[in-house]
Coordinates of C-alpha atoms and ligand atoms in Angstrom, one line a residue:
M1 CA -15.6 -18.2 0.1
K2 CA -19.0 -17.0 -0.9
S3 CA -19.3 -13.2 -0.7
I4 CA -22.3 -11.7 1.0
K5 CA -23.5 -8.4 -0.5
L6 CA -23.7 -5.5 2.0
E7 CA -26.2 -2.7 1.5
L8 CA -24.5 0.6 2.3
D9 CA -26.3 3.8 1.4
L10 CA -23.7 5.5 -0.8
I11 CA -23.6 8.4 -3.2
P12 CA -21.4 7.5 -6.3
M13 CA -18.1 9.3 -6.2
E14 CA -18.6 10.9 -9.6
Q15 CA -21.4 12.9 -8.0
W16 CA -19.5 14.2 -5.0
L17 CA -16.2 14.7 -6.7
P18 CA -17.0 16.7 -9.8
G19 CA -14.6 16.1 -12.7
F20 CA -13.4 12.8 -11.2
E21 CA -11.2 10.9 -13.6
R22 CA -9.4 7.6 -13.0
P23 CA -6.9 7.6 -11.3
L24 CA -8.0 10.1 -8.7
L25 CA -4.7 11.4 -7.4
I26 CA -4.2 12.2 -3.7
A27 CA -0.6 13.5 -3.1
G28 CA 1.3 15.4 -0.4
P29 CA 3.6 14.7 2.5
C30 CA 3.1 12.2 5.2
S31 CA 3.2 15.0 7.7
A32 CA 2.8 18.8 7.6
E33 CA 6.1 20.1 8.9
S34 CA 6.2 23.8 8.1
E35 CA 4.3 26.2 5.9
E36 CA 7.3 26.4 3.6
Q37 CA 7.4 22.6 3.2
L38 CA 3.7 22.3 2.4
L39 CA 3.8 25.1 -0.1
R40 CA 7.0 23.9 -1.9
T41 CA 5.6 20.4 -2.1
A42 CA 2.1 21.6 -3.3
R43 CA 3.6 24.0 -5.9
G44 CA 5.8 21.1 -7.1
I45 CA 2.8 18.8 -7.6
R46 CA 0.7 21.6 -9.1
S47 CA 3.5 22.2 -11.7
Y48 CA 2.7 18.7 -13.1
F49 CA -1.0 18.2 -12.3
N50 CA -3.9 20.5 -12.8
R51 CA -6.1 18.4 -10.6
F52 CA -5.2 16.6 -7.4
I53 CA -6.2 16.3 -3.8
F54 CA -3.5 17.6 -1.4
R55 CA -2.9 15.4 1.7
A56 CA -0.9 16.1 4.9
G57 CA -1.1 14.5 8.4
L58 CA -1.4 17.1 11.2
W59 CA -1.8 14.8 14.2
K60 CA 0.8 12.1 14.2
P61 CA 1.1 10.3 17.5
R62 CA 4.0 7.8 16.8
T63 CA 4.7 4.4 18.3
R64 CA 6.7 6.0 21.1
P65 CA 6.3 9.5 22.5
G66 CA 9.0 12.1 22.4
T67 CA 9.7 12.1 18.6
F68 CA 8.0 14.4 16.0
E69 CA 4.2 14.1 16.8
G70 CA 2.8 16.4 14.1
V71 CA 2.2 20.1 14.1
G72 CA -1.5 20.0 15.1
V73 CA -4.0 22.8 14.4
I74 CA -1.5 25.3 13.2
G75 CA -1.0 23.2 10.0
L76 CA -4.7 23.9 9.1
D77 CA -3.8 27.5 8.3
W78 CA -0.9 26.3 6.1
M79 CA -3.2 24.0 4.3
K80 CA -5.6 26.8 3.6
R81 CA -2.7 28.6 1.8
V82 CA -2.1 25.5 -0.3
K83 CA -5.7 25.6 -1.4
E84 CA -5.6 29.4 -2.2
E85 CA -2.4 29.0 -4.3
T86 CA -3.0 25.7 -6.1
G87 CA -6.8 25.2 -6.0
A88 CA -6.3 21.7 -4.7
L89 CA -8.9 20.1 -2.5
L90 CA -7.5 19.2 0.9
T91 CA -7.5 16.1 3.1
T92 CA -6.1 15.2 6.5
E93 CA -6.3 12.3 8.9
V94 CA -8.8 12.5 11.8
A95 CA -8.5 10.2 14.8
M96 CA -10.6 12.0 17.4
P97 CA -13.8 14.1 17.4
M98 CA -11.7 17.2 18.1
H99 CA -9.8 16.6 14.8
V100 CA -13.1 16.4 12.9
E101 CA -14.3 19.6 14.4
K102 CA -11.1 21.6 13.8
A103 CA -10.6 20.2 10.3
L104 CA -14.2 21.0 9.2
K105 CA -14.0 24.5 10.7
A106 CA -10.9 25.1 8.6
G107 CA -12.6 24.0 5.4
I108 CA -10.8 20.7 4.9
D109 CA -12.6 19.1 2.0
L110 CA -12.2 15.3 2.7
L111 CA -11.2 13.5 5.9
W112 CA -9.5 10.2 6.2
I113 CA -9.4 7.7 9.0
G114 CA -6.1 6.0 9.6
A115 CA -5.1 2.4 9.8
R116 CA -4.5 2.6 13.6
T117 CA -8.0 4.0 14.1
T118 CA -9.9 1.6 11.9
V119 CA -8.7 -1.2 14.2
N120 CA -10.6 0.3 17.1
P121 CA -14.5 0.2 17.0
F122 CA -14.6 2.5 20.0
S123 CA -12.7 5.2 18.2
V124 CA -14.6 4.7 14.9
Q125 CA -17.9 5.0 16.7
E126 CA -16.8 8.3 18.3
L127 CA -15.7 9.6 14.9
A128 CA -19.0 8.5 13.4
E129 CA -20.9 10.5 16.0
A130 CA -18.7 13.5 15.3
L131 CA -19.5 13.2 11.6
R132 CA -23.2 12.8 12.0
G133 CA -25.0 15.7 10.3
T134 CA -21.9 16.8 8.3
D135 CA -21.6 16.5 4.6
V136 CA -17.9 15.8 4.3
P137 CA -16.6 12.8 2.3
V138 CA -14.7 10.2 4.4
L139 CA -12.0 7.9 3.2
V140 CA -11.5 4.8 5.4
K141 CA -8.1 3.2 5.4
N142 CA -7.9 -0.6 6.0
P143 CA -7.1 -1.6 9.6
A144 CA -3.4 -2.1 10.3
Y145 CA -3.8 -5.8 10.8
P146 CA -5.5 -8.2 8.4
D147 CA -9.0 -8.3 9.5
L148 CA -11.5 -7.6 6.8
Q149 CA -14.5 -7.5 9.2
L150 CA -12.9 -4.5 11.0
W151 CA -12.6 -2.6 7.7
I152 CA -16.2 -3.4 6.8
G153 CA -17.4 -2.6 10.4
A154 CA -15.8 0.8 10.2
L155 CA -17.5 1.6 6.9
E156 CA -20.8 0.5 8.3
R157 CA -20.4 2.6 11.5
I158 CA -19.6 5.7 9.5
N159 CA -22.3 5.1 6.9
R160 CA -25.0 4.5 9.6
A161 CA -24.1 8.0 11.0
G162 CA -25.4 9.3 7.7
V163 CA -22.1 9.7 5.8
R164 CA -22.9 8.7 2.2
K165 CA -19.8 10.1 0.5
L166 CA -17.6 7.2 1.4
A167 CA -14.5 5.6 -0.1
T168 CA -11.7 3.2 1.1
I169 CA -8.0 3.4 1.0
H170 CA -6.0 0.2 0.8
R171 CA -2.6 0.7 2.5
G172 CA -1.7 -2.9 3.2
F173 CA -1.6 -5.0 6.4
H174 CA 0.9 -5.7 9.0
S175 CA 2.6 -9.1 8.8
Y176 CA 5.3 -10.8 10.8
Q177 CA 6.6 -12.5 7.7
V178 CA 9.7 -11.2 6.0
T179 CA 8.5 -9.7 2.7
A180 CA 9.4 -7.1 0.2
Y181 CA 6.8 -4.8 1.6
R182 CA 6.3 -2.7 4.7
N183 CA 2.7 -3.7 4.7
Q184 CA 1.5 -6.8 2.8
P185 CA -0.9 -5.8 0.1
Q186 CA -3.2 -8.9 0.4
W187 CA -5.0 -7.8 -2.7
D188 CA -7.6 -10.5 -2.1
F189 CA -8.9 -8.6 0.9
A190 CA -9.5 -5.4 -1.0
L191 CA -11.1 -7.3 -3.8
E192 CA -13.4 -9.2 -1.4
L193 CA -14.5 -5.9 0.1
K194 CA -15.2 -4.6 -3.4
T195 CA -17.3 -7.7 -4.2
M196 CA -19.3 -7.2 -1.0
I197 CA -19.8 -3.5 -1.4
P198 CA -19.6 -2.9 -5.2
G199 CA -20.4 0.8 -5.0
I200 CA -17.4 1.6 -2.8
P201 CA -14.5 3.4 -4.5
L202 CA -11.1 1.8 -3.8
I203 CA -8.0 4.0 -3.6
C204 CA -4.6 2.4 -3.3
D205 CA -1.8 3.8 -1.1
P206 CA 1.4 2.3 -2.5
S207 CA 3.6 4.4 -0.2
H208 CA 2.5 2.6 3.0
I209 CA 2.3 -0.7 1.3
C210 CA 5.9 -0.4 0.0
G211 CA 7.7 1.5 2.8
N212 CA 10.2 2.5 0.2
T213 CA 10.1 4.0 -3.2
R214 CA 11.4 1.1 -5.3
L215 CA 8.1 -0.6 -5.7
T216 CA 5.7 2.4 -5.8
F217 CA 5.2 2.2 -9.5
H218 CA 4.7 -1.5 -9.5
V219 CA 2.1 -1.4 -6.8
A220 CA 0.3 1.6 -8.4
Q221 CA 0.2 -0.2 -11.7
R222 CA -1.2 -3.3 -10.0
A223 CA -3.9 -1.3 -8.5
M224 CA -4.8 0.2 -11.9
D225 CA -4.9 -3.3 -13.4
L226 CA -7.4 -4.3 -10.7
H227 CA -9.4 -1.3 -11.6
Y228 CA -8.9 0.8 -8.5
D229 CA -10.3 4.3 -8.7
G230 CA -7.4 6.2 -7.3
L231 CA -4.0 6.5 -5.7
M232 CA -2.7 8.2 -2.5
I233 CA 1.0 8.7 -2.9
E234 CA 3.1 10.4 -0.2
T235 CA 5.1 13.3 -1.8
H236 CA 7.6 15.6 -0.3
H237 CA 9.8 18.3 -1.9
D238 CA 12.8 16.9 0.0
P239 CA 11.8 13.3 1.0
L240 CA 15.0 12.3 2.7
R241 CA 14.7 15.1 5.2
A242 CA 11.0 14.3 6.0
L243 CA 10.2 14.1 9.7
S244 CA 8.1 10.9 9.2
D245 CA 8.1 8.1 6.6
A246 CA 11.1 9.6 4.9
R247 CA 12.0 6.4 3.0
Q248 CA 8.7 6.0 1.2
Q249 CA 8.0 9.6 0.0
V250 CA 8.7 10.6 -3.6
T251 CA 9.5 14.0 -5.0
P252 CA 6.8 15.8 -7.1
E253 CA 8.9 15.0 -10.2
R254 CA 9.0 11.3 -9.4
L255 CA 5.3 11.4 -8.7
Y256 CA 4.8 12.7 -12.2
E257 CA 7.0 10.0 -13.7
I258 CA 5.1 7.3 -11.8
V259 CA 1.6 8.6 -12.8
S260 CA 2.4 9.3 -16.4
Q261 CA 3.9 5.9 -16.9
L262 CA 0.9 4.0 -15.6
V263 CA -1.1 2.1 -18.2
I264 CA -4.7 2.7 -17.5
R265 CA -6.9 -0.1 -18.8
R266 CA -10.6 0.1 -19.1
P267 CA -12.9 -2.4 -17.6
L268 CA -13.7 -5.4 -19.8
T269 CA -16.1 -4.9 -22.6
D270 CA -17.9 -7.6 -24.6
D271 CA -15.9 -7.0 -27.8
G272 CA -15.0 -10.7 -28.2
Q273 CA -11.5 -10.1 -26.8
S274 CA -12.7 -9.8 -23.2
R275 CA -12.0 -13.4 -22.3
L276 CA -8.5 -13.2 -23.6
K277 CA -7.9 -9.9 -21.6
E278 CA -9.3 -11.5 -18.5
L279 CA -7.0 -14.5 -18.8
R280 CA -4.0 -12.3 -19.5
G281 CA -4.9 -10.2 -16.5
A282 CA -5.0 -13.4 -14.4
I283 CA -1.6 -14.5 -15.8
N284 CA -0.1 -11.1 -14.9
E285 CA -1.4 -11.5 -11.3
V286 CA 0.1 -14.9 -11.0
D287 CA 3.4 -13.6 -12.4
D288 CA 3.5 -10.8 -9.9
E289 CA 2.9 -13.3 -7.1
L290 CA 5.6 -15.6 -8.4
V291 CA 8.2 -12.8 -8.5
E292 CA 7.2 -11.5 -5.1
Q293 CA 7.5 -15.0 -3.6
L294 CA 10.9 -15.4 -5.2
A295 CA 12.0 -12.2 -3.6
R296 CA 10.8 -13.4 -0.3
R297 CA 12.6 -16.7 -0.7
M298 CA 15.8 -15.0 -1.5
Q299 CA 15.5 -12.8 1.6
L300 CA 15.1 -16.0 3.7
S301 CA 18.0 -17.5 2.0
R302 CA 20.1 -14.4 2.8
Q303 CA 19.1 -14.8 6.5
I304 CA 20.2 -18.5 6.4
G305 CA 23.5 -17.3 4.9
E306 CA 23.9 -14.9 7.8
W307 CA 23.3 -17.8 10.3
K308 CA 25.8 -20.0 8.5
K309 CA 28.4 -17.3 8.5
E310 CA 28.0 -16.8 12.3
N311 CA 28.1 -20.5 12.9
H312 CA 30.9 -21.3 10.5
V313 CA 28.9 -23.6 8.4
V314 CA 29.6 -24.1 4.7
V315 CA 27.1 -22.7 2.2
F316 CA 26.3 -25.8 0.1
Q317 CA 24.5 -28.5 2.1
R318 CA 24.0 -31.5 -0.3
K319 CA 21.4 -33.3 2.0
R320 CA 19.3 -30.2 2.3
W321 CA 19.3 -29.6 -1.4
E322 CA 18.2 -33.2 -2.1
E323 CA 15.4 -32.7 0.5
I324 CA 14.2 -29.5 -1.2
L325 CA 14.2 -31.1 -4.6
N326 CA 12.3 -34.2 -3.4
R327 CA 9.7 -32.1 -1.7
V328 CA 8.9 -29.8 -4.6
Q329 CA 9.0 -32.6 -7.2
H330 CA 6.6 -34.6 -5.1
L331 CA 4.3 -31.6 -4.8
A332 CA 4.6 -31.0 -8.6
E333 CA 3.5 -34.5 -9.3
Q334 CA 0.4 -34.1 -7.2
L335 CA -0.4 -30.9 -9.0
D336 CA 0.0 -32.5 -12.4
L337 CA 3.1 -30.6 -13.2
N338 CA 6.1 -32.0 -15.1
K339 CA 8.7 -33.0 -12.6
E340 CA 11.6 -32.2 -14.9
F341 CA 10.3 -28.7 -15.5
I342 CA 10.1 -28.1 -11.7
K343 CA 13.6 -29.5 -11.3
K344 CA 15.1 -27.1 -13.9
I345 CA 13.4 -24.1 -12.2
Y346 CA 14.7 -25.2 -8.8
E347 CA 18.2 -25.7 -10.0
L348 CA 18.2 -22.0 -11.1
I349 CA 16.7 -20.9 -7.8
H350 CA 19.2 -23.0 -5.8
E351 CA 22.1 -21.6 -7.8
E352 CA 20.9 -18.0 -7.1
S353 CA 20.5 -18.9 -3.4
I354 CA 24.1 -20.2 -3.2
R355 CA 25.3 -17.1 -5.0
T356 CA 23.4 -14.9 -2.5
Q357 CA 24.8 -16.8 0.5
E358 CA 28.3 -16.7 -0.8
Q359 CA 27.9 -12.9 -1.1
V360 CA 26.9 -12.8 2.6
M361 CA 29.9 -15.0 3.5
N362 CA 32.3 -12.7 1.7
Q363 CA 31.0 -9.5 3.1
P364 CA 33.6 -7.9 5.4
E365 CA 32.8 -8.2 9.1
Q366 CA 31.3 -5.1 10.6
V367 CA 33.7 -3.4 13.0
K368 CA 32.3 -3.4 16.5
V369 CA 32.8 -0.2 18.4
Ligands
LIG401 C1 -0.5 8.3 6.7 O1 -1.2 8.3 5.7 O2 0.5 9.0 6.8 C2 -0.7 7.3 7.7 C3 -0.3 7.4 9.0 O3 -1.2 6.2 7.2 P1 -1.7 4.8 7.8 O4 -2.9 5.1 8.7 O5 -2.1 4.0 6.6 O6 -0.5 4.2 8.5
LIG402 MN1 2.8 8.3 6.3

């Protein structure tokens, strides 16, 4: 696909975020829950980082009403205390003009637009009008479902309202496929956006991409390797007791481990090694995809195992194995790959599938009550 360049009127992030260094760090809980929770979390982060932007969601309408829906405006006072104590800049999510008005009045430094809002041009346009004439930086999360045009459209609407301090947050896309992620990263979308609007800063949100904490580091490192400008990582002093997104939040201590272990590479320079670095970067990307696809294949295998168990079918199906091997060897030939090499790899994959399904078979039945 040929990328079309888009002209947005932007001020470079270094100019509106004094002292900006890669990676810009945005950390804090999914939701503000109490003053105590905000202060404990912020103090924890501050004990490891001198400079960070503190995030917390105040308005959290959830999929269904009746659960925790955010604390609303009262949280703005708690956030002010965070700033007084830690010196951190503050950011919160705005979804309605009223949120913009309240947040700006309370001195919130940056606003972000959430994935469920970016999908809706009506809402984005209303926010754009509310932002007209203000000077606040705005971070636009990608839309919840994989439509690049919606993301671009939201950036254009906000920019046309005169907001020139603009950045994006990549938080992954909803998918019906079984994958290792809560939201599929679809790195190609973010990179396409960056190609179309080279001046736009890209911030990665590994927390919402992963939906758990196992892959947070991996996704954050990937973002750094793709030269993202920053990270937004949900952080809570007691993640498991969080009222929203409990499984994906990390403690301040874990946040420090993640950020300090990141390898921050510089963009390519023409020192003669750049071609090699570029090729190695591409290899790393392919390796990541291979392992992610293997994880996805094993999850499907496990689901097949569950079906076989329920239907009293044996694990090893010789005919199906022959069919798989024939298919992939045929494809390998067409792609100029050595058939024997593919056979060896598939024998290993098949062995692991069988092992996984046997594990499913041997799991004790759940007692039904
Ligand atoms: C959040 O950041 O807590 C949030 C609701 O994010 P998203 O809009 O990416 O789902
Ligand atoms: Mn969240």
